[in-house]
Amino acid sequence: MRRFIKQLKNGMLVVSYCTSCQKKIWPPYEHCPSCYRRTSTITAGKFGKIVEFSKSWLEEEKVIVALIDMDGILMLGSVLEGRGISVGAAVKLIATGATPEGKIYFCFRTLDRFDSYTMNK
Ligand SMILES: [Zn+2]
């Protein structure tokens, strides 16, 4: 978990990975919940798809909160307001980190044509 927070503070999203089960584990755990072996850490991709989204007014400003499927890992994050926010829309992780209070955040935005091009590489 410390590795996860440290990487996150550097703006990099990593997930736990079990080499025995060949499975990504989210949220990160030091031991695989299936076989209890120690997990390693791999870098997660930057692209995902919106599974569901909603507008939230819990914070001081309106925020679009979405459930994002990132290659089989489901994450909650915010999506920058803009065109093309819909279920199934492709998004890119543009910011991640932890606040001084320890609150972890993930921020996405919908893709433009350039992103779609790089995503296929
Ligand atoms: Zn395992």
Short mmCIF file of N, CA and C and ligand atoms in Angstrom, two decimals:
data_model
loop_
_atom_site.label_atom_id
_atom_site.label_comp_id
_atom_site.label_asym_id
_atom_site.label_seq_id
_atom_site.Cartn_x
_atom_site.Cartn_y
_atom_site.Cartn_z
N MET A 1 0.83 -1.20 0.00
CA MET A 1 0.00 0.00 0.00
C MET A 1 0.86 1.26 0.00
N ARG A 2 2.01 1.20 0.67
CA ARG A 2 2.91 2.36 0.69
C ARG A 2 3.44 2.64 -0.71
N ARG A 3 3.77 1.56 -1.46
CA ARG A 3 4.25 1.72 -2.83
C ARG A 3 3.19 2.42 -3.67
N PHE A 4 1.94 2.01 -3.46
CA PHE A 4 0.82 2.57 -4.21
C PHE A 4 0.70 4.07 -3.95
N ILE A 5 0.72 4.46 -2.68
CA ILE A 5 0.58 5.88 -2.31
C ILE A 5 1.78 6.68 -2.83
N LYS A 6 2.98 6.11 -2.71
CA LYS A 6 4.18 6.81 -3.16
C LYS A 6 4.11 7.08 -4.66
N GLN A 7 3.73 6.05 -5.43
CA GLN A 7 3.61 6.23 -6.89
C GLN A 7 2.52 7.22 -7.22
N LEU A 8 1.42 7.14 -6.49
CA LEU A 8 0.28 8.02 -6.74
C LEU A 8 0.67 9.48 -6.53
N LYS A 9 1.47 9.73 -5.50
CA LYS A 9 1.92 11.11 -5.24
C LYS A 9 2.79 11.62 -6.37
N ASN A 10 3.41 10.70 -7.12
CA ASN A 10 4.18 11.08 -8.30
C ASN A 10 3.31 11.13 -9.55
N GLY A 11 1.99 10.99 -9.37
CA GLY A 11 1.07 11.07 -10.50
C GLY A 11 0.98 9.80 -11.31
N MET A 12 1.47 8.69 -10.75
CA MET A 12 1.43 7.43 -11.49
C MET A 12 0.50 6.43 -10.81
N LEU A 13 -0.39 5.87 -11.59
CA LEU A 13 -1.32 4.89 -11.05
C LEU A 13 -0.75 3.49 -11.24
N VAL A 14 -0.61 2.78 -10.14
CA VAL A 14 -0.17 1.40 -10.21
C VAL A 14 -1.23 0.51 -9.57
N VAL A 15 -1.27 -0.74 -9.98
CA VAL A 15 -2.20 -1.69 -9.39
C VAL A 15 -1.40 -2.90 -8.93
N SER A 16 -1.97 -3.63 -7.99
CA SER A 16 -1.32 -4.86 -7.54
C SER A 16 -1.53 -5.93 -8.60
N TYR A 17 -0.56 -6.83 -8.69
CA TYR A 17 -0.64 -7.89 -9.68
C TYR A 17 -0.15 -9.19 -9.07
N CYS A 18 -0.93 -10.24 -9.26
CA CYS A 18 -0.52 -11.56 -8.76
C CYS A 18 0.06 -12.33 -9.93
N THR A 19 1.37 -12.65 -9.85
CA THR A 19 2.01 -13.37 -10.95
C THR A 19 1.53 -14.81 -10.99
N SER A 20 1.08 -15.35 -9.87
CA SER A 20 0.59 -16.72 -9.83
C SER A 20 -0.76 -16.83 -10.53
N CYS A 21 -1.69 -15.94 -10.18
CA CYS A 21 -3.03 -15.96 -10.78
C CYS A 21 -3.07 -15.19 -12.10
N GLN A 22 -2.01 -14.43 -12.39
CA GLN A 22 -1.94 -13.55 -13.57
C GLN A 22 -3.17 -12.65 -13.62
N LYS A 23 -3.38 -11.98 -12.50
CA LYS A 23 -4.56 -11.15 -12.35
C LYS A 23 -4.20 -9.81 -11.73
N LYS A 24 -4.81 -8.74 -12.27
CA LYS A 24 -4.68 -7.42 -11.64
C LYS A 24 -5.60 -7.40 -10.43
N ILE A 25 -5.16 -6.72 -9.38
CA ILE A 25 -5.94 -6.67 -8.15
C ILE A 25 -6.22 -5.23 -7.78
N TRP A 26 -7.47 -4.92 -7.64
CA TRP A 26 -7.89 -3.56 -7.31
C TRP A 26 -9.03 -3.60 -6.34
N PRO A 27 -9.02 -2.82 -5.25
CA PRO A 27 -7.94 -1.92 -4.84
C PRO A 27 -6.67 -2.69 -4.47
N PRO A 28 -5.53 -1.98 -4.40
CA PRO A 28 -4.26 -2.67 -4.19
C PRO A 28 -4.18 -3.40 -2.85
N TYR A 29 -3.63 -4.60 -2.92
CA TYR A 29 -3.39 -5.40 -1.71
C TYR A 29 -1.97 -5.94 -1.76
N GLU A 30 -1.38 -6.14 -0.61
CA GLU A 30 -0.03 -6.70 -0.58
C GLU A 30 -0.05 -8.21 -0.80
N HIS A 31 -1.23 -8.82 -0.56
CA HIS A 31 -1.36 -10.25 -0.80
C HIS A 31 -2.58 -10.51 -1.67
N CYS A 32 -2.45 -11.47 -2.56
CA CYS A 32 -3.54 -11.81 -3.48
C CYS A 32 -4.73 -12.36 -2.70
N PRO A 33 -5.94 -11.82 -2.91
CA PRO A 33 -7.10 -12.33 -2.18
C PRO A 33 -7.50 -13.76 -2.60
N SER A 34 -6.99 -14.25 -3.73
CA SER A 34 -7.32 -15.61 -4.17
C SER A 34 -6.33 -16.65 -3.65
N CYS A 35 -5.02 -16.39 -3.82
CA CYS A 35 -4.03 -17.41 -3.46
C CYS A 35 -3.13 -16.98 -2.29
N TYR A 36 -3.30 -15.76 -1.80
CA TYR A 36 -2.57 -15.22 -0.64
C TYR A 36 -1.07 -15.04 -0.87
N ARG A 37 -0.62 -15.19 -2.12
CA ARG A 37 0.79 -14.92 -2.39
C ARG A 37 1.01 -13.41 -2.39
N ARG A 38 2.25 -13.01 -2.17
CA ARG A 38 2.59 -11.59 -2.18
C ARG A 38 2.44 -11.04 -3.60
N THR A 39 1.84 -9.87 -3.71
CA THR A 39 1.62 -9.29 -5.03
C THR A 39 2.78 -8.40 -5.43
N SER A 40 2.91 -8.18 -6.72
CA SER A 40 3.84 -7.18 -7.21
C SER A 40 3.02 -5.98 -7.70
N THR A 41 3.69 -5.00 -8.21
CA THR A 41 3.02 -3.77 -8.64
C THR A 41 3.29 -3.54 -10.11
N ILE A 42 2.24 -3.24 -10.87
CA ILE A 42 2.43 -2.89 -12.27
C ILE A 42 1.75 -1.55 -12.56
N THR A 43 2.25 -0.88 -13.56
CA THR A 43 1.68 0.40 -13.94
C THR A 43 0.36 0.16 -14.67
N ALA A 44 -0.66 0.92 -14.28
CA ALA A 44 -1.95 0.79 -14.95
C ALA A 44 -1.93 1.64 -16.21
N GLY A 45 -2.80 1.32 -17.13
CA GLY A 45 -2.91 2.12 -18.34
C GLY A 45 -3.53 3.47 -18.02
N LYS A 46 -3.65 4.31 -19.03
CA LYS A 46 -4.22 5.64 -18.83
C LYS A 46 -5.62 5.75 -19.42
N PHE A 47 -6.07 4.69 -20.10
CA PHE A 47 -7.35 4.79 -20.80
C PHE A 47 -8.40 3.88 -20.20
N GLY A 48 -9.64 4.33 -20.29
CA GLY A 48 -10.75 3.53 -19.80
C GLY A 48 -12.03 3.94 -20.48
N LYS A 49 -13.11 3.32 -20.00
CA LYS A 49 -14.44 3.63 -20.54
C LYS A 49 -15.40 3.91 -19.41
N ILE A 50 -16.31 4.86 -19.66
CA ILE A 50 -17.30 5.20 -18.64
C ILE A 50 -18.34 4.09 -18.56
N VAL A 51 -18.49 3.53 -17.35
CA VAL A 51 -19.51 2.51 -17.10
C VAL A 51 -20.81 3.19 -16.69
N GLU A 52 -20.68 4.18 -15.82
CA GLU A 52 -21.84 4.93 -15.33
C GLU A 52 -21.34 6.27 -14.83
N PHE A 53 -22.18 7.27 -14.86
CA PHE A 53 -21.74 8.57 -14.34
C PHE A 53 -22.92 9.33 -13.76
N SER A 54 -22.60 10.32 -12.95
CA SER A 54 -23.62 11.13 -12.31
C SER A 54 -23.01 12.48 -11.96
N LYS A 55 -23.88 13.46 -11.75
CA LYS A 55 -23.38 14.75 -11.30
C LYS A 55 -23.50 14.81 -9.79
N SER A 56 -22.46 15.35 -9.17
CA SER A 56 -22.45 15.45 -7.72
C SER A 56 -22.30 16.90 -7.30
N TRP A 57 -23.05 17.30 -6.30
CA TRP A 57 -22.92 18.64 -5.75
C TRP A 57 -22.41 18.57 -4.31
N LEU A 58 -21.80 17.43 -3.95
CA LEU A 58 -21.31 17.28 -2.58
C LEU A 58 -20.15 18.22 -2.30
N GLU A 59 -19.28 18.39 -3.30
CA GLU A 59 -18.18 19.33 -3.14
C GLU A 59 -18.74 20.73 -3.39
N GLU A 60 -17.92 21.73 -3.27
CA GLU A 60 -18.41 23.10 -3.43
C GLU A 60 -18.83 23.40 -4.86
N GLU A 61 -18.22 22.71 -5.81
CA GLU A 61 -18.62 22.91 -7.19
C GLU A 61 -19.17 21.60 -7.76
N LYS A 62 -19.92 21.74 -8.84
CA LYS A 62 -20.50 20.55 -9.46
C LYS A 62 -19.39 19.69 -10.05
N VAL A 63 -19.47 18.40 -9.78
CA VAL A 63 -18.45 17.47 -10.26
C VAL A 63 -19.16 16.30 -10.94
N ILE A 64 -18.63 15.87 -12.06
CA ILE A 64 -19.15 14.66 -12.69
C ILE A 64 -18.34 13.49 -12.15
N VAL A 65 -19.03 12.61 -11.46
CA VAL A 65 -18.40 11.43 -10.88
C VAL A 65 -18.74 10.24 -11.76
N ALA A 66 -17.75 9.43 -12.05
CA ALA A 66 -17.99 8.31 -12.95
C ALA A 66 -17.31 7.05 -12.46
N LEU A 67 -17.93 5.94 -12.83
CA LEU A 67 -17.31 4.62 -12.64
C LEU A 67 -16.62 4.31 -13.96
N ILE A 68 -15.32 4.09 -13.89
CA ILE A 68 -14.52 3.89 -15.10
C ILE A 68 -13.97 2.47 -15.12
N ASP A 69 -14.13 1.81 -16.25
CA ASP A 69 -13.55 0.48 -16.45
C ASP A 69 -12.20 0.68 -17.13
N MET A 70 -11.13 0.40 -16.38
CA MET A 70 -9.79 0.52 -16.94
C MET A 70 -9.22 -0.88 -17.12
N ASP A 71 -9.54 -1.45 -18.26
CA ASP A 71 -9.02 -2.77 -18.60
C ASP A 71 -9.34 -3.79 -17.50
N GLY A 72 -10.58 -3.79 -17.06
CA GLY A 72 -11.03 -4.76 -16.07
C GLY A 72 -11.00 -4.26 -14.64
N ILE A 73 -10.40 -3.12 -14.40
CA ILE A 73 -10.37 -2.54 -13.06
C ILE A 73 -11.40 -1.43 -13.01
N LEU A 74 -12.30 -1.50 -12.03
CA LEU A 74 -13.32 -0.47 -11.91
C LEU A 74 -12.87 0.57 -10.91
N MET A 75 -12.88 1.83 -11.33
CA MET A 75 -12.43 2.91 -10.46
C MET A 75 -13.45 4.03 -10.44
N LEU A 76 -13.54 4.69 -9.31
CA LEU A 76 -14.37 5.88 -9.20
C LEU A 76 -13.48 7.10 -9.39
N GLY A 77 -13.93 8.02 -10.23
CA GLY A 77 -13.15 9.23 -10.44
C GLY A 77 -14.03 10.35 -10.92
N SER A 78 -13.43 11.49 -11.12
CA SER A 78 -14.17 12.62 -11.66
C SER A 78 -13.82 12.76 -13.14
N VAL A 79 -14.76 13.28 -13.90
CA VAL A 79 -14.53 13.51 -15.33
C VAL A 79 -14.70 15.00 -15.59
N LEU A 80 -13.72 15.59 -16.26
CA LEU A 80 -13.82 17.01 -16.59
C LEU A 80 -15.02 17.22 -17.49
N GLU A 81 -15.75 18.26 -17.20
CA GLU A 81 -16.94 18.54 -18.00
C GLU A 81 -16.50 18.88 -19.42
N GLY A 82 -17.23 18.34 -20.36
CA GLY A 82 -16.89 18.60 -21.76
C GLY A 82 -17.79 17.79 -22.65
N ARG A 83 -17.44 17.73 -23.90
CA ARG A 83 -18.27 16.99 -24.85
C ARG A 83 -18.09 15.49 -24.68
N GLY A 84 -19.10 14.76 -25.06
CA GLY A 84 -18.97 13.32 -25.21
C GLY A 84 -19.02 12.50 -23.95
N ILE A 85 -19.50 13.06 -22.85
CA ILE A 85 -19.60 12.26 -21.64
C ILE A 85 -20.87 11.41 -21.73
N SER A 86 -20.68 10.12 -21.89
CA SER A 86 -21.81 9.20 -21.99
C SER A 86 -21.32 7.82 -21.58
N VAL A 87 -22.25 6.92 -21.30
CA VAL A 87 -21.89 5.55 -20.96
C VAL A 87 -21.19 4.93 -22.17
N GLY A 88 -20.04 4.35 -21.94
CA GLY A 88 -19.27 3.73 -23.02
C GLY A 88 -18.22 4.65 -23.63
N ALA A 89 -18.26 5.93 -23.28
CA ALA A 89 -17.29 6.87 -23.84
C ALA A 89 -15.89 6.56 -23.33
N ALA A 90 -14.91 6.70 -24.20
CA ALA A 90 -13.52 6.47 -23.81
C ALA A 90 -12.99 7.69 -23.08
N VAL A 91 -12.23 7.45 -22.02
CA VAL A 91 -11.65 8.53 -21.23
C VAL A 91 -10.17 8.26 -20.99
N LYS A 92 -9.47 9.33 -20.66
CA LYS A 92 -8.05 9.23 -20.35
C LYS A 92 -7.83 9.76 -18.94
N LEU A 93 -7.01 9.05 -18.18
CA LEU A 93 -6.63 9.51 -16.84
C LEU A 93 -5.66 10.67 -17.01
N ILE A 94 -6.04 11.85 -16.54
CA ILE A 94 -5.17 13.01 -16.74
C ILE A 94 -4.50 13.47 -15.45
N ALA A 95 -5.04 13.09 -14.32
CA ALA A 95 -4.41 13.48 -13.06
C ALA A 95 -4.77 12.48 -11.97
N THR A 96 -3.82 12.19 -11.14
CA THR A 96 -4.07 11.33 -9.99
C THR A 96 -3.10 11.75 -8.89
N GLY A 97 -3.49 11.47 -7.68
CA GLY A 97 -2.61 11.83 -6.58
C GLY A 97 -3.33 11.73 -5.26
N ALA A 98 -2.72 12.31 -4.26
CA ALA A 98 -3.30 12.31 -2.92
C ALA A 98 -3.16 13.71 -2.35
N THR A 99 -4.23 14.18 -1.72
CA THR A 99 -4.19 15.49 -1.09
C THR A 99 -3.37 15.39 0.20
N PRO A 100 -2.96 16.54 0.77
CA PRO A 100 -2.22 16.48 2.05
C PRO A 100 -3.00 15.75 3.14
N GLU A 101 -4.34 15.75 3.03
CA GLU A 101 -5.16 15.04 4.03
C GLU A 101 -5.23 13.54 3.75
N GLY A 102 -4.61 13.11 2.65
CA GLY A 102 -4.59 11.69 2.34
C GLY A 102 -5.74 11.24 1.47
N LYS A 103 -6.49 12.19 0.92
CA LYS A 103 -7.62 11.83 0.05
C LYS A 103 -7.08 11.55 -1.36
N ILE A 104 -7.38 10.35 -1.86
CA ILE A 104 -6.89 9.93 -3.16
C ILE A 104 -7.88 10.38 -4.23
N TYR A 105 -7.37 10.88 -5.35
CA TYR A 105 -8.27 11.29 -6.42
C TYR A 105 -7.78 10.82 -7.78
N PHE A 106 -8.76 10.63 -8.67
CA PHE A 106 -8.49 10.26 -10.05
C PHE A 106 -9.32 11.19 -10.93
N CYS A 107 -8.70 11.82 -11.88
CA CYS A 107 -9.42 12.75 -12.75
C CYS A 107 -9.23 12.32 -14.21
N PHE A 108 -10.36 12.24 -14.92
CA PHE A 108 -10.36 11.80 -16.31
C PHE A 108 -10.92 12.88 -17.21
N ARG A 109 -10.68 12.74 -18.50
CA ARG A 109 -11.40 13.55 -19.47
C ARG A 109 -11.69 12.67 -20.69
N THR A 110 -12.72 13.06 -21.43
CA THR A 110 -13.06 12.29 -22.62
C THR A 110 -11.97 12.48 -23.67
N LEU A 111 -11.89 11.53 -24.56
CA LEU A 111 -10.81 11.55 -25.55
C LEU A 111 -11.12 12.47 -26.72
N ASP A 112 -10.08 13.01 -27.31
CA ASP A 112 -10.25 13.69 -28.59
C ASP A 112 -9.62 12.78 -29.66
N ARG A 113 -9.63 13.24 -30.89
CA ARG A 113 -9.15 12.39 -31.98
C ARG A 113 -7.69 11.96 -31.79
N PHE A 114 -6.87 12.86 -31.29
CA PHE A 114 -5.45 12.54 -31.11
C PHE A 114 -5.28 11.39 -30.12
N ASP A 115 -6.04 11.44 -29.03
CA ASP A 115 -5.97 10.37 -28.04
C ASP A 115 -6.38 9.03 -28.64
N SER A 116 -7.44 9.07 -29.45
CA SER A 116 -7.92 7.83 -30.07
C SER A 116 -6.81 7.22 -30.91
N TYR A 117 -6.06 8.08 -31.58
CA TYR A 117 -4.97 7.60 -32.41
C TYR A 117 -3.89 6.94 -31.57
N THR A 118 -3.49 7.61 -30.48
CA THR A 118 -2.41 7.06 -29.66
C THR A 118 -2.87 5.83 -28.89
N MET A 119 -4.18 5.76 -28.61
CA MET A 119 -4.71 4.64 -27.83
C MET A 119 -4.55 3.32 -28.59
N ASN A 120 -4.59 3.38 -29.93
CA ASN A 120 -4.50 2.16 -30.73
C ASN A 120 -3.08 1.64 -30.87
N LYS A 121 -2.12 2.41 -30.41
CA LYS A 121 -0.71 1.98 -30.56
C LYS A 121 -0.39 0.89 -29.57
ZN ZN B 1 -3.06 -15.02 -6.71
#
